[in-house]
């Protein structure tokens, strides 16, 4: 086996991919999955600032210092406000109500016709996720 993937350093794997010392192939998509924030920061050249939530770290810097999205930022209504979005499941525009903002990061939107049970379960799920 000529020592591929064994010992120190890096060896070539199949199709010329680099392998680490343990023989596991390195791949940019694996990096994107295992360390998403670091991958995103590197690819988008994000510069997080103190106090930003880790999921959105670097967003303000990107909007203010790059041409990405041409500076466009979605505006959200107050809780209880309505917005029309495309319901991709039905391919129609539908009214959605912002029922809650949980943990400062999860917007709970409910489509017209949703029941109180839908609202209760959705908000509970967001609370569990942000806990």
Coordinates of C-alpha atoms in Angstrom, one line a residue:
X1 CA 0.0 0.0 0.0
X2 CA 3.1 2.2 -0.1
X3 CA 2.1 3.9 3.2
X4 CA -0.6 6.1 1.8
X5 CA -2.3 7.9 4.6
X6 CA 0.0 6.4 7.2
X7 CA 2.6 8.2 9.3
X8 CA 3.0 11.9 9.4
X9 CA 2.2 14.5 6.7
X10 CA -0.2 14.2 3.8
X11 CA -0.5 11.7 1.1
X12 CA -2.4 11.6 -2.1
X13 CA -5.7 9.7 -2.0
X14 CA -7.9 8.6 -4.9
X15 CA -8.3 11.1 -7.7
X16 CA -5.5 13.2 -6.2
X17 CA -7.4 14.4 -3.1
X18 CA -5.3 15.2 -0.1
X19 CA -5.5 12.8 2.9
X20 CA -4.7 13.6 6.5
X21 CA -2.3 11.6 8.6
X22 CA -5.1 9.1 9.6
X23 CA -6.0 8.5 6.0
X24 CA -9.3 10.4 6.0
X25 CA -9.7 12.4 2.8
X26 CA -10.0 16.2 3.2
X27 CA -12.7 17.8 1.1
X28 CA -14.1 21.4 1.2
X29 CA -17.7 20.1 1.5
X30 CA -16.8 18.1 4.6
X31 CA -15.3 21.3 6.0
X32 CA -18.5 23.1 5.2
X33 CA -20.5 20.5 7.2
X34 CA -18.2 20.0 10.2
X35 CA -17.2 23.6 10.9
X36 CA -19.9 25.7 9.1
X37 CA -19.1 29.0 10.9
X38 CA -15.4 28.8 10.0
X39 CA -16.1 27.8 6.5
X40 CA -18.7 30.5 6.0
X41 CA -16.4 33.2 7.5
X42 CA -13.6 32.1 5.2
X43 CA -15.7 31.8 2.0
X44 CA -17.7 35.0 2.5
X45 CA -14.8 36.9 4.2
X46 CA -17.1 37.7 7.2
X47 CA -15.8 39.8 10.1
X48 CA -17.9 39.1 13.2
X49 CA -18.3 41.9 15.8
X50 CA -18.8 41.5 19.5
X51 CA -22.4 40.7 20.5
X52 CA -23.6 39.2 17.2
X53 CA -25.3 35.8 17.5
X54 CA -23.0 33.1 16.2
X55 CA -25.5 32.1 13.5
X56 CA -25.3 35.6 12.0
X57 CA -21.8 36.7 13.0
X58 CA -20.3 38.9 10.3
X59 CA -23.6 39.7 8.6
X60 CA -23.6 43.4 9.4
X61 CA -20.0 43.7 8.2
X62 CA -20.8 41.9 5.0
X63 CA -23.8 44.2 4.2
X64 CA -21.9 47.3 5.1
X65 CA -18.5 46.5 3.5
X66 CA -19.3 44.4 0.4
X67 CA -21.5 44.4 -2.7
X68 CA -23.2 41.2 -1.6
X69 CA -27.0 41.6 -1.8
X70 CA -26.4 45.2 -2.8
X71 CA -26.9 46.2 0.8
X72 CA -30.5 44.8 0.8
X73 CA -31.7 43.6 4.2
X74 CA -35.2 42.2 4.7
X75 CA -37.4 44.3 7.0
X76 CA -39.6 42.5 9.5
X77 CA -42.9 43.7 11.0
X78 CA -43.5 43.8 14.7
X79 CA -44.9 40.6 16.3
X80 CA -48.5 40.3 15.1
X81 CA -47.7 41.9 11.7
X82 CA -48.5 40.2 8.4
X83 CA -46.3 39.7 5.3
X84 CA -47.1 38.0 2.0
X85 CA -44.6 35.3 1.2
X86 CA -44.6 32.6 -1.6
X87 CA -45.9 29.4 -0.2
X88 CA -43.4 27.2 -2.1
X89 CA -45.4 24.0 -1.4
X90 CA -48.5 25.4 -3.2
X91 CA -46.7 27.9 -5.5
X92 CA -49.1 30.7 -4.3
X93 CA -48.6 33.8 -2.4
X94 CA -50.0 33.6 1.2
X95 CA -50.3 35.9 4.2
X96 CA -48.1 34.9 7.1
X97 CA -48.3 36.5 10.6
X98 CA -45.2 36.9 12.7
X99 CA -46.4 35.2 15.9
X100 CA -43.1 35.4 17.9
X101 CA -39.4 36.1 17.9
X102 CA -37.8 33.4 20.1
X103 CA -34.4 33.9 21.6
X104 CA -33.9 37.0 19.4
X105 CA -33.1 34.8 16.4
X106 CA -36.0 32.5 15.4
X107 CA -39.0 34.1 13.7
X108 CA -42.2 32.0 14.1
X109 CA -44.4 32.7 11.1
X110 CA -47.8 31.1 10.7
X111 CA -49.8 31.0 7.6
X112 CA -53.4 32.2 7.5
X113 CA -55.6 29.3 8.7
X114 CA -53.1 27.9 11.2
X115 CA -54.7 26.8 14.4
X116 CA -53.9 27.8 18.0
X117 CA -52.3 24.3 18.4
X118 CA -50.0 25.1 15.4
X119 CA -49.0 28.3 17.1
X120 CA -48.4 26.7 20.5
X121 CA -46.4 23.8 19.1
X122 CA -44.3 26.1 16.9
X123 CA -43.4 28.5 19.7
X124 CA -42.6 25.6 22.0
X125 CA -40.3 24.0 19.4
X126 CA -38.5 27.3 18.9
X127 CA -38.1 27.7 22.7
X128 CA -36.7 24.2 22.9
X129 CA -34.3 24.8 20.0
X130 CA -33.0 28.0 21.6
X131 CA -32.7 26.6 25.1

